Amino acid sequence: MSSVNKFILVGRLGQEPEIRSTTSGQQVCTLSIATSETWTKDGNKEERTEWHRVILWGKLAEIAHKYLKKGRLVYIEGKLQTRSWEDQQGQKSYTTEILATNIQFLESNSDKKSDNNHDYYEPEFSSNSRPMMRSEERRVGK
């Protein structure tokens, strides 16, 4: 039996996307995504927020940096990846990140209008395909 490493996340950006280039010129963008859950305990509403580090490479990195802003709701698909490194004191450190393969902007921007006064639509982007507009998306089960 084979294994599956698939992660799906819907959350809000906690800060502006951070973009940098590797020494080879490859773009890499880091996102900080918050997810929250709420519940009631003894009649009081409680909330817990989890923070997720998301890494995007190449064209996805460029698109995320261009279109995403702090507070924006986003859908992320990818896989979990754990890295390790040795710090300056020789201590081994670890971090677990989401390596994104697909992003989709979930909120419509009613304040963004095109020249012909139609609602602006932001497409879904995938690391292994060109951007898909809604008219091109497959409607599975609908």
Short mmCIF file of C-alpha atoms in Angstrom, two decimals:
data_model
loop_
_atom_site.label_atom_id
_atom_site.label_comp_id
_atom_site.label_asym_id
_atom_site.label_seq_id
_atom_site.Cartn_x
_atom_site.Cartn_y
_atom_site.Cartn_z
CA MET A 1 0.00 0.00 0.00
CA SER A 2 1.37 3.41 -0.90
CA SER A 3 1.24 6.43 1.39
CA VAL A 4 -0.35 9.85 0.97
CA ASN A 5 1.08 13.21 2.01
CA LYS A 6 -1.65 15.73 1.17
CA PHE A 7 -2.46 18.82 3.18
CA ILE A 8 -5.44 21.14 2.62
CA LEU A 9 -5.63 24.44 4.46
CA VAL A 10 -8.12 27.31 4.44
CA GLY A 11 -7.06 30.30 6.47
CA ARG A 12 -6.10 33.97 6.56
CA LEU A 13 -2.71 35.52 5.97
CA GLY A 14 -1.25 36.79 9.24
CA GLN A 15 1.29 39.03 7.54
CA GLU A 16 2.35 40.18 4.09
CA PRO A 17 3.94 37.45 1.93
CA GLU A 18 7.74 37.35 2.14
CA ILE A 19 9.53 36.70 -1.16
CA ARG A 20 13.20 36.08 -1.86
CA SER A 21 15.37 34.58 -4.58
CA THR A 22 17.71 31.64 -4.23
CA THR A 23 21.28 31.91 -5.49
CA SER A 24 20.10 30.24 -8.71
CA GLY A 25 17.41 32.91 -9.20
CA GLN A 26 14.42 30.75 -8.20
CA GLN A 27 11.64 32.71 -6.42
CA VAL A 28 10.46 31.39 -3.04
CA CYS A 29 7.63 32.92 -1.01
CA THR A 30 6.76 32.26 2.63
CA LEU A 31 3.23 32.72 3.95
CA SER A 32 2.04 32.72 7.54
CA ILE A 33 -1.53 31.36 7.56
CA ALA A 34 -3.84 31.38 10.58
CA THR A 35 -6.64 28.88 11.14
CA SER A 36 -9.01 29.24 14.06
CA GLU A 37 -11.48 27.01 15.81
CA THR A 38 -14.11 28.10 18.29
CA TRP A 39 -16.16 26.18 20.83
CA THR A 40 -18.29 26.80 23.88
CA LYS A 41 -17.12 25.63 27.28
CA ASP A 42 -19.24 26.25 30.37
CA GLY A 43 -21.28 28.82 28.42
CA ASN A 44 -18.19 30.81 27.36
CA LYS A 45 -16.98 31.06 23.79
CA GLU A 46 -13.37 29.96 23.44
CA GLU A 47 -11.05 30.19 20.45
CA ARG A 48 -7.70 28.73 19.47
CA THR A 49 -5.59 29.91 16.54
CA GLU A 50 -2.96 27.74 14.86
CA TRP A 51 -0.24 29.26 12.67
CA HIS A 52 1.02 27.46 9.57
CA ARG A 53 4.17 28.20 7.58
CA VAL A 54 3.55 27.75 3.84
CA ILE A 55 6.30 27.72 1.20
CA LEU A 56 5.65 28.44 -2.49
CA TRP A 57 8.19 28.16 -5.30
CA GLY A 58 8.54 29.62 -8.78
CA LYS A 59 5.46 31.09 -10.46
CA LEU A 60 3.26 30.32 -7.42
CA ALA A 61 5.64 32.40 -5.29
CA GLU A 62 5.42 35.34 -7.70
CA ILE A 63 1.60 35.17 -7.88
CA ALA A 64 1.20 34.92 -4.10
CA HIS A 65 3.51 37.88 -3.55
CA LYS A 66 1.66 39.96 -6.15
CA TYR A 67 -1.97 39.24 -5.13
CA LEU A 68 -2.06 38.14 -1.50
CA LYS A 69 -2.23 40.63 1.36
CA LYS A 70 -2.46 40.35 5.13
CA GLY A 71 -5.95 39.22 6.22
CA ARG A 72 -6.81 37.61 2.87
CA LEU A 73 -8.65 34.26 2.94
CA VAL A 74 -6.85 31.59 0.89
CA TYR A 75 -7.12 27.89 0.07
CA ILE A 76 -3.80 26.02 0.02
CA GLU A 77 -3.09 22.50 -1.19
CA GLY A 78 0.25 20.85 -0.73
CA LYS A 79 2.27 18.43 1.33
CA LEU A 80 3.92 18.49 4.74
CA GLN A 81 7.68 18.70 4.77
CA THR A 82 10.03 18.67 7.77
CA ARG A 83 13.50 20.19 7.45
CA SER A 84 16.41 20.14 9.84
CA TRP A 85 19.54 22.28 10.18
CA GLU A 86 22.30 22.92 12.63
CA ASP A 87 22.44 26.39 14.24
CA GLN A 88 25.58 28.37 15.10
CA GLN A 89 25.86 26.66 18.49
CA GLY A 90 25.71 23.19 16.89
CA GLN A 91 22.13 22.51 18.04
CA LYS A 92 19.95 20.61 15.58
CA SER A 93 16.67 22.40 14.83
CA TYR A 94 13.57 21.23 12.96
CA THR A 95 10.64 22.92 11.28
CA THR A 96 7.56 21.49 9.60
CA GLU A 97 6.13 23.45 6.68
CA ILE A 98 3.50 23.09 4.00
CA LEU A 99 5.02 22.93 0.53
CA ALA A 100 2.19 24.40 -1.58
CA THR A 101 1.29 22.98 -4.97
CA ASN A 102 -1.99 24.86 -5.44
CA ILE A 103 -3.46 28.12 -4.17
CA GLN A 104 -6.89 29.64 -4.64
CA PHE A 105 -8.08 33.06 -3.51
CA LEU A 106 -11.42 32.56 -1.78
CA GLU A 107 -12.82 36.03 -1.25
CA SER A 108 -14.20 38.17 -4.02
CA ASN A 109 -12.95 41.72 -4.02
CA SER A 110 -16.02 43.85 -4.61
CA ASP A 111 -13.81 46.92 -4.43
CA LYS A 112 -11.70 45.66 -7.37
CA LYS A 113 -13.49 46.35 -10.62
CA SER A 114 -12.34 45.96 -14.17
CA ASP A 115 -12.74 48.71 -16.74
CA ASN A 116 -16.07 47.28 -17.91
CA ASN A 117 -17.43 47.38 -14.34
CA HIS A 118 -17.68 43.60 -13.88
CA ASP A 119 -16.55 41.91 -10.69
CA TYR A 120 -12.86 41.13 -10.71
CA TYR A 121 -12.17 37.41 -10.49
CA GLU A 122 -8.91 35.95 -9.29
CA PRO A 123 -8.10 32.50 -10.67
CA GLU A 124 -6.83 29.33 -9.06
CA PHE A 125 -3.13 28.64 -9.55
CA SER A 126 -1.26 25.36 -9.52
CA SER A 127 2.44 24.65 -9.66
CA ASN A 128 1.97 22.08 -12.41
CA SER A 129 -0.43 23.89 -14.74
CA ARG A 130 -1.29 27.27 -16.10
CA PRO A 131 -3.81 29.46 -14.21
CA MET A 132 -7.39 28.20 -14.49
CA MET A 133 -10.31 30.58 -14.80
CA ARG A 134 -13.73 29.55 -13.50
CA SER A 135 -15.04 28.94 -17.03
CA GLU A 136 -12.28 26.33 -17.50
CA GLU A 137 -12.59 24.52 -14.18
CA ARG A 138 -14.03 21.04 -14.22
CA ARG A 139 -17.37 20.86 -12.45
CA VAL A 140 -17.04 17.47 -10.81
CA GLY A 141 -20.23 16.40 -9.05
CA LYS A 142 -22.14 19.58 -9.88
#
